[in-house]
Coordinates of C-alpha atoms and ligand atoms in Angstrom, one line a residue:
X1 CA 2.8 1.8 50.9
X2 CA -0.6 0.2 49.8
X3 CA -0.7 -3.3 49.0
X4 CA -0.6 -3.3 44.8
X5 CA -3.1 -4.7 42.9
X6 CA -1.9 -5.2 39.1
X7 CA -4.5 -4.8 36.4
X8 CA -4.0 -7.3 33.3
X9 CA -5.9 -8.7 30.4
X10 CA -6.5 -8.5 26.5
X11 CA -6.4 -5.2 24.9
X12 CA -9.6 -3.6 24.5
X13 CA -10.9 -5.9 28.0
X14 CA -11.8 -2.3 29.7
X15 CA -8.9 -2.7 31.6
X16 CA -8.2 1.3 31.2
X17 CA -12.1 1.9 32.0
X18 CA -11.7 0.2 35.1
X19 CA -8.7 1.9 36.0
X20 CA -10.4 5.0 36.0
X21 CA -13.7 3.8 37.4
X22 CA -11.0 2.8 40.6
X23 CA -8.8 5.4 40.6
X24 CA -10.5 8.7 40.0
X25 CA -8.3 11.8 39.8
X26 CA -5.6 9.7 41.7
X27 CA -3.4 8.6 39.0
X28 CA -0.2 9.4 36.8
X29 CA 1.1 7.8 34.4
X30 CA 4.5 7.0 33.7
X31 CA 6.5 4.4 31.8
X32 CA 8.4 1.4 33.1
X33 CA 12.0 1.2 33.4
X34 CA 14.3 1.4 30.4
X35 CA 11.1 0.8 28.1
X36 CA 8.7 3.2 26.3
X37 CA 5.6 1.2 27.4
X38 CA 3.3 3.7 29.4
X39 CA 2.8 3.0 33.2
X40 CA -0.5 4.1 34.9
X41 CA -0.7 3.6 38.6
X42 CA -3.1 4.9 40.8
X43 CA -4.8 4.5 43.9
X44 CA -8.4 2.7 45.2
X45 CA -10.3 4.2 48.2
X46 CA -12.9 1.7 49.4
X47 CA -15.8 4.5 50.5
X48 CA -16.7 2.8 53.6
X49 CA -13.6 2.1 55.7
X50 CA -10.8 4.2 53.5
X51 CA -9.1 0.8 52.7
X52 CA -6.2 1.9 50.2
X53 CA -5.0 0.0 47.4
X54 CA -2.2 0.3 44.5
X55 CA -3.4 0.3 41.2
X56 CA -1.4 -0.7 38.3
X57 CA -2.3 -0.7 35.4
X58 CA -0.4 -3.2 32.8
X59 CA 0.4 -3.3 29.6
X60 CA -2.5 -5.2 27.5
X61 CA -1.0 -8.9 26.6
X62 CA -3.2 -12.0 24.9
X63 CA -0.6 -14.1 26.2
X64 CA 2.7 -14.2 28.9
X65 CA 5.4 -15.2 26.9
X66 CA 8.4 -13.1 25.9
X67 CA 7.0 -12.6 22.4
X68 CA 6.1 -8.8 22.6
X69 CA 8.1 -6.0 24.3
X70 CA 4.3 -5.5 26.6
X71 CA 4.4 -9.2 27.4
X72 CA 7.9 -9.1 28.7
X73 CA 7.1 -6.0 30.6
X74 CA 3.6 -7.3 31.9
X75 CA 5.6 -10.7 33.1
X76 CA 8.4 -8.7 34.8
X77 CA 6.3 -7.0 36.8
X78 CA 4.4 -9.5 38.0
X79 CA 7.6 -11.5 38.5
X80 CA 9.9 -9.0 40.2
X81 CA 7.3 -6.4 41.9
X82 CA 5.1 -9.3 43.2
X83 CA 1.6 -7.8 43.0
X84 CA -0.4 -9.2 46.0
X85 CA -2.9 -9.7 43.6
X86 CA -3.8 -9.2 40.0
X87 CA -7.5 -8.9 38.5
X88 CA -7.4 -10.3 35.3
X89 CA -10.3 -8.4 33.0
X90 CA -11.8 -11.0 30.9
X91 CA -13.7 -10.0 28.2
X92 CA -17.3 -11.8 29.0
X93 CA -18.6 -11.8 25.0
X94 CA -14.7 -13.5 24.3
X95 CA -14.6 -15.6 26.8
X96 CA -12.4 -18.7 25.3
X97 CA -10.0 -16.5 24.2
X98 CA -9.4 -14.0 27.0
X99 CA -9.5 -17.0 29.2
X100 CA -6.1 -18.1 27.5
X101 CA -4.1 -15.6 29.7
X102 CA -6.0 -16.0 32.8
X103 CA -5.3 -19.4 32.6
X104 CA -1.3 -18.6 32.7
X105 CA -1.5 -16.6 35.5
X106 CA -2.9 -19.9 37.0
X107 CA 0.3 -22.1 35.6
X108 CA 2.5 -19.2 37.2
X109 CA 0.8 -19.5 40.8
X110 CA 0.4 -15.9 40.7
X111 CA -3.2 -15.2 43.3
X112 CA -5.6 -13.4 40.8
X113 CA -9.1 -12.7 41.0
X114 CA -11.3 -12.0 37.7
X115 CA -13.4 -9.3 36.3
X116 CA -16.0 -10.6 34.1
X117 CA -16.4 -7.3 31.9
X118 CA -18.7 -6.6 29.1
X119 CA -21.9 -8.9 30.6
X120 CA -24.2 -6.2 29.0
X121 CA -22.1 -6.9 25.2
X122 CA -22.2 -10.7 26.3
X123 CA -26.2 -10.8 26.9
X124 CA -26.9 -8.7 24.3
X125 CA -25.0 -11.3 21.7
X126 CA -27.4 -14.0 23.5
X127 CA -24.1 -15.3 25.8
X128 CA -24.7 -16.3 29.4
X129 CA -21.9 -16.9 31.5
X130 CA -21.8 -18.6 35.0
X131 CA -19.6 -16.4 36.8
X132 CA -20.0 -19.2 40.0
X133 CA -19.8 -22.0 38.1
X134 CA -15.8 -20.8 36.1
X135 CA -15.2 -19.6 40.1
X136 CA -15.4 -22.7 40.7
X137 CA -14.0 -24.2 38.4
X138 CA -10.8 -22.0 37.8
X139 CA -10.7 -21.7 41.9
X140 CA -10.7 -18.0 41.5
X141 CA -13.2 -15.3 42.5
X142 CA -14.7 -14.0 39.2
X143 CA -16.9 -11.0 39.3
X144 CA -19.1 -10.1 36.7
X145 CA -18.7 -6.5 35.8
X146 CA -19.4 -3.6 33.4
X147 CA -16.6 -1.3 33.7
X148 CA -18.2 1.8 31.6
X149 CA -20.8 2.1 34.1
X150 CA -18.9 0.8 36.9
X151 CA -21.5 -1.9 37.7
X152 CA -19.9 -4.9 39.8
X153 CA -16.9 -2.6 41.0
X154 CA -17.5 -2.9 44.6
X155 CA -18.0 -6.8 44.6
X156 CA -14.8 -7.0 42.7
X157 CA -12.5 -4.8 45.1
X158 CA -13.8 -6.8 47.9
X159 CA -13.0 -10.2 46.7
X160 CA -9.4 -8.4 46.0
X161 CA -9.0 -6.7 49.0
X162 CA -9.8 -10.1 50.4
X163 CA -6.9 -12.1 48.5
X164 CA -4.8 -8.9 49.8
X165 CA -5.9 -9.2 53.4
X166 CA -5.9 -13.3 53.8
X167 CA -2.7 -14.1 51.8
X168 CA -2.7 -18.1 50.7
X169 CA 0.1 -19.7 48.8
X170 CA -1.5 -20.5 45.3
X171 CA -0.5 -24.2 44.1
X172 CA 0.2 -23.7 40.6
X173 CA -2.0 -24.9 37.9
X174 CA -0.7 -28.4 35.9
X175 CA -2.3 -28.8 32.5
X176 CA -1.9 -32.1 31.1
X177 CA 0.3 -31.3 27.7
X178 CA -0.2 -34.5 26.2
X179 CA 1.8 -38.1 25.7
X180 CA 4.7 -36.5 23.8
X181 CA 5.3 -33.5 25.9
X182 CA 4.7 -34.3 29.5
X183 CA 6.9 -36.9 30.0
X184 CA 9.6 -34.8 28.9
X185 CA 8.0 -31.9 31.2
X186 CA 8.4 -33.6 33.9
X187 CA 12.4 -34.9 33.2
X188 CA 13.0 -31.0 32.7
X189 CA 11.5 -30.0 35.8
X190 CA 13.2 -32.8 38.0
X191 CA 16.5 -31.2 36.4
X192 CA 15.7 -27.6 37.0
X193 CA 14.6 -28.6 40.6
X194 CA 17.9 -30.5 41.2
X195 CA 20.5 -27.5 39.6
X196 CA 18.3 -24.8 41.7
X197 CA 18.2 -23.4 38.3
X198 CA 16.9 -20.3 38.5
X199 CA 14.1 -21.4 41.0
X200 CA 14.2 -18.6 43.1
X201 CA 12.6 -16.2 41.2
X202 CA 10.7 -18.9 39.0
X203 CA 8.7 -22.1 39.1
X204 CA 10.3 -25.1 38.0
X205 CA 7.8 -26.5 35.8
X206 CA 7.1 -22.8 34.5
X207 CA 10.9 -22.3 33.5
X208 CA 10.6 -26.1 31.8
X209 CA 7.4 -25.0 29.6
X210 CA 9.4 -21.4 28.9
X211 CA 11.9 -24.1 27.2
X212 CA 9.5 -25.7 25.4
X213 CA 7.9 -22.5 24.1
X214 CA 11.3 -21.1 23.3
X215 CA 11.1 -18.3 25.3
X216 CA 14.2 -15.9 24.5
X217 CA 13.8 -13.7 27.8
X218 CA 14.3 -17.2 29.9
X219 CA 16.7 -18.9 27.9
X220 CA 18.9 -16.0 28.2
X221 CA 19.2 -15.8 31.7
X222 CA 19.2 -19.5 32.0
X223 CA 22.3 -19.7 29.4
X224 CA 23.4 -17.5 32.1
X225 CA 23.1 -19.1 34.7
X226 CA 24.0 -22.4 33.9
X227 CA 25.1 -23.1 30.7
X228 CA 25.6 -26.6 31.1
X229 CA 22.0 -27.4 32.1
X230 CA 20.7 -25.2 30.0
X231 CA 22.2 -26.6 27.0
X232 CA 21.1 -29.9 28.1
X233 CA 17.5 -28.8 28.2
X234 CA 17.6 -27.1 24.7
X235 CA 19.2 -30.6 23.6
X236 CA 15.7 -32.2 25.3
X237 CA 13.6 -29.6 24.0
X238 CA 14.9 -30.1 20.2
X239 CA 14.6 -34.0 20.5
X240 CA 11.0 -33.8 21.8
X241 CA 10.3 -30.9 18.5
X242 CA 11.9 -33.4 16.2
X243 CA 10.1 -35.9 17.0
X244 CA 6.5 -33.8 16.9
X245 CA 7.6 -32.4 13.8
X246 CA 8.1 -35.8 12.2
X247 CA 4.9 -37.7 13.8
X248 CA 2.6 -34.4 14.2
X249 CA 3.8 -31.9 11.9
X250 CA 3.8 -29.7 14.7
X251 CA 6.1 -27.7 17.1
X252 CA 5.9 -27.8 21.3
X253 CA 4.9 -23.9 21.2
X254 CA 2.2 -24.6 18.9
X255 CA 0.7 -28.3 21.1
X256 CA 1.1 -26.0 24.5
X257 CA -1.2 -23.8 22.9
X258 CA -3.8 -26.4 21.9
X259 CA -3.4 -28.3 25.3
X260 CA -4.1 -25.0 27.0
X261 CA -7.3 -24.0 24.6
X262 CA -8.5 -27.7 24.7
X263 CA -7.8 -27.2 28.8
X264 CA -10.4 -23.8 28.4
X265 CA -12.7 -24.9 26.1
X266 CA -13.2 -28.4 29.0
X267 CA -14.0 -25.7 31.3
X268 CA -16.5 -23.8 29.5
X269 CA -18.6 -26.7 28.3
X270 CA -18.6 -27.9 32.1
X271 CA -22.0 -25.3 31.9
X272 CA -20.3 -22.5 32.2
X273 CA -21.3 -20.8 29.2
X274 CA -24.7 -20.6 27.3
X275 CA -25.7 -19.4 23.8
X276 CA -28.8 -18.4 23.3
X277 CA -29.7 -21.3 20.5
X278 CA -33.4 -19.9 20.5
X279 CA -32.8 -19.1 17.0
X280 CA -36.4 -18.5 16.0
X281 CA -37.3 -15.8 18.9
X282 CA -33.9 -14.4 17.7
X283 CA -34.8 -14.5 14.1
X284 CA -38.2 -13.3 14.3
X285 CA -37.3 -9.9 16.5
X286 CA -34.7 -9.6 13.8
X287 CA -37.0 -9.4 10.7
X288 CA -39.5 -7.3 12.9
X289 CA -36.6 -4.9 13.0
X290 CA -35.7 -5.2 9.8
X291 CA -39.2 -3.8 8.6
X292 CA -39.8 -1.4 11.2
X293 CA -36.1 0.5 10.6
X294 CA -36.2 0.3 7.1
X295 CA -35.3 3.8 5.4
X296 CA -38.5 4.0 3.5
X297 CA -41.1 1.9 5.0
X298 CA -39.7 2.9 8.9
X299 CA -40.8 6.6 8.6
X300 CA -44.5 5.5 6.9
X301 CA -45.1 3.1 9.8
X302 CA -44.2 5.8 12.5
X303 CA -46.8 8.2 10.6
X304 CA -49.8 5.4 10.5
X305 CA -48.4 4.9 14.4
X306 CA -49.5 8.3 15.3
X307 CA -52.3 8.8 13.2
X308 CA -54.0 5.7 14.9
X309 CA -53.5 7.5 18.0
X310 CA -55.0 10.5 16.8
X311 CA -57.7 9.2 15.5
X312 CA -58.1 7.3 18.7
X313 CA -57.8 9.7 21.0
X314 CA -60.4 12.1 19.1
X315 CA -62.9 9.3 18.6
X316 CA -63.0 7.2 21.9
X317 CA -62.2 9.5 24.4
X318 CA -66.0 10.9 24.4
X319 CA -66.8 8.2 26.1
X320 CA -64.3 8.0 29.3
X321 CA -65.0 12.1 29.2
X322 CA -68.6 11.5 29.7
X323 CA -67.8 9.5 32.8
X324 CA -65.7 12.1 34.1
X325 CA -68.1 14.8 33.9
X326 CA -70.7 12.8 35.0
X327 CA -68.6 11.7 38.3
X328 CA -68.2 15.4 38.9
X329 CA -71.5 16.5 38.1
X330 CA -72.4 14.6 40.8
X331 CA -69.2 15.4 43.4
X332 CA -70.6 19.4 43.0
X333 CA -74.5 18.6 44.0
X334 CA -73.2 16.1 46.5
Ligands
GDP1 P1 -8.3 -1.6 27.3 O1 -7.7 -1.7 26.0 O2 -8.3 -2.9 28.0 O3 -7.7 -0.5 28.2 O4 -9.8 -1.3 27.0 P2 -10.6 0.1 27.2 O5 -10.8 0.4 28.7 O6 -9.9 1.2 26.4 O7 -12.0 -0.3 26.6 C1 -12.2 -0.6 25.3 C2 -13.6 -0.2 24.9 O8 -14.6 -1.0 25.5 C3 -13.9 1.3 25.3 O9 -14.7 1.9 24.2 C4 -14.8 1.2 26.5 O10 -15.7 2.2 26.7 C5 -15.5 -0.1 26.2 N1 -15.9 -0.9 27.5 C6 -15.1 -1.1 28.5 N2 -15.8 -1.9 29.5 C7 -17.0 -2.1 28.9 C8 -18.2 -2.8 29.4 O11 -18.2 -3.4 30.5 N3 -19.3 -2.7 28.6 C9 -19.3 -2.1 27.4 N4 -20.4 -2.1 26.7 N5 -18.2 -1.4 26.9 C10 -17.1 -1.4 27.7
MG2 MG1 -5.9 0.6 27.9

């Protein structure tokens, strides 16, 4: 079978207008095992070499943990069918936001490559984004794209097909969680790493944060798998929310979340994003539109419009008419 390529990203991203744009007629739809959550795969046909790809199309998710049925289903996937790559459709004119799952697919080591979709809604709120600059950054391709027109497909299914075609293992991504939480992290991860708790399907670190964020889906099988440790990391994880509770008023799921915004929004003022602070050109082609499509004084304006140009066109075209007739006056005796 063709290598799979997942799709994944915020609802309303364009993940399901890209799907199309790549698939065609070549799809069905389906659901996913045991779940009511609708499956669409498909397949990609690069025109010029009939390169093949496996499109599937995931359930929309903000985030990746176990807090929705369509982000348990989105994470199994990815965990137990082992895409060979996933584009993550970002939505351009949300940037900060949509970046929030991209940047877990990063923590999980999962190879992605991004779609930057909606540049035409992004430019048209005044946003420029530097699609080389966040490559760079995030160490990812990122693609700007505009999925209803299918603008920036081809650049995108290259840069996949390339992940697909020069596999690399992906180091995952370590965010700094802050003086509370990563010293804790790390004791959790030394443990897991020790027990082989569950490591071969997850990453250590990753199965310590799942802890912290109370993650049900993990917990579970890590109860079952090894009670004792697991018990033992709930015990760390309740000291560590004690303690934030009392001195921060706050709860580990809620500081991971911060760190991993604060972690985003670092990235974005590195230049990666621009807004248009040109406030007066802005304002000033605003209140020119505000006259010029008002109900009553819109229509009036169109009529003096074409009036001038009657009046124009009756009164000054004698002149470049004399010209003409003059030119072939003398074309017909010449
Ligand atoms: P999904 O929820 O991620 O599957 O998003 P959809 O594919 O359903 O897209 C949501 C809406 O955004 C639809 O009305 C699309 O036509 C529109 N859309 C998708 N991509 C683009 C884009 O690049 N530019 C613009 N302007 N609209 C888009
Ligand atoms: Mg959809």
């Amino acid at each position: 079978m063709a290598p799979t390529v997942a799709l994944a990203g915020n609802p309303n991203s364009g993940k399901t207008t890209l799907f199309n744009e790549l698939t065609g007629s070549r799809q069905h739809v389906g659901n996913y095992p045991g779940v009511t959550v609708e499956k669409k795969e498909g397949t990609y046909v690069r025109i010029h070499d009939g390169f093949r790809l496996h499109i599937v199309d995931l359930p929309g998710t903000y985030s990746l943990t176990a807090y929705s049925l369509e982000e348990v289903v989105a994470r199994d996937f990815l965990v137990d069918q082992k895409p060979e790559v996933v584009i993550n459709i970002v939505d351009a004119s949300n940037l900060e936001r949509n970046l929030y799952l991209a940047i877990q697919f990063l923590e999980m080591g999962i190879p992605i490559c991004i779609a930057l979709n909606m540049i035409d809604v992004a430019k048209k709120r005044g946003i420029k984004v530097d699609a080389q600059k966040l490559s760079s950054l995030l160490g990812v391709p990122v693609t700007p794209t505009v999925a209803r027109s299918g603008r920036g497909k081809m650049e995108l299914m290259d840069s996949a097909a390339q992940i697909v075609q020069e596999p690399h293992q992906v180091t995952p991504l370590k965010i700094s969680y802050g003086a509370d939480i990563d010293p804790v992290l790390s004791e959790m991860e030394k443990e897991i790493t020790d027990s082989d708790f569950l490591t071969d399907t997850y990453q250590a670190r990753w199965i310590a944060l799942k802890y912290l964020e109370s993650d049900e889906q993990i917990i579970r099988k890590g109860q079952k798998a090894n009670p004792d440790l697991s018990n033992r990391l709930k015990e760390m994880v309740r000291k560590v929310s004690h303690h934030l509770l009392n001195t921060l008023d706050t709860y580990p799921e809620a500081m991971i979340a911060d760190q991993r915004y604060g972690y985003i929004k670092s990235i974005l003022k590195q230049g990666v994003i621009y807004h248009k602070y040109d406030r007066n050109r802005l304002y000033s082609s605003d209140r020119i539109d505000k006259v010029l499509t008002n109900r009553f004084v819109g229509p009036l304006i169109m009529l003096a419009v074409i009036a001038g140009l009657y009046h124009f066109t009756f009164t000054y075209s004698k002149v470049p008419v004399g010209w003409l007739e003059l030119f072939f006056g003398w074309l017909g005796s010449a």
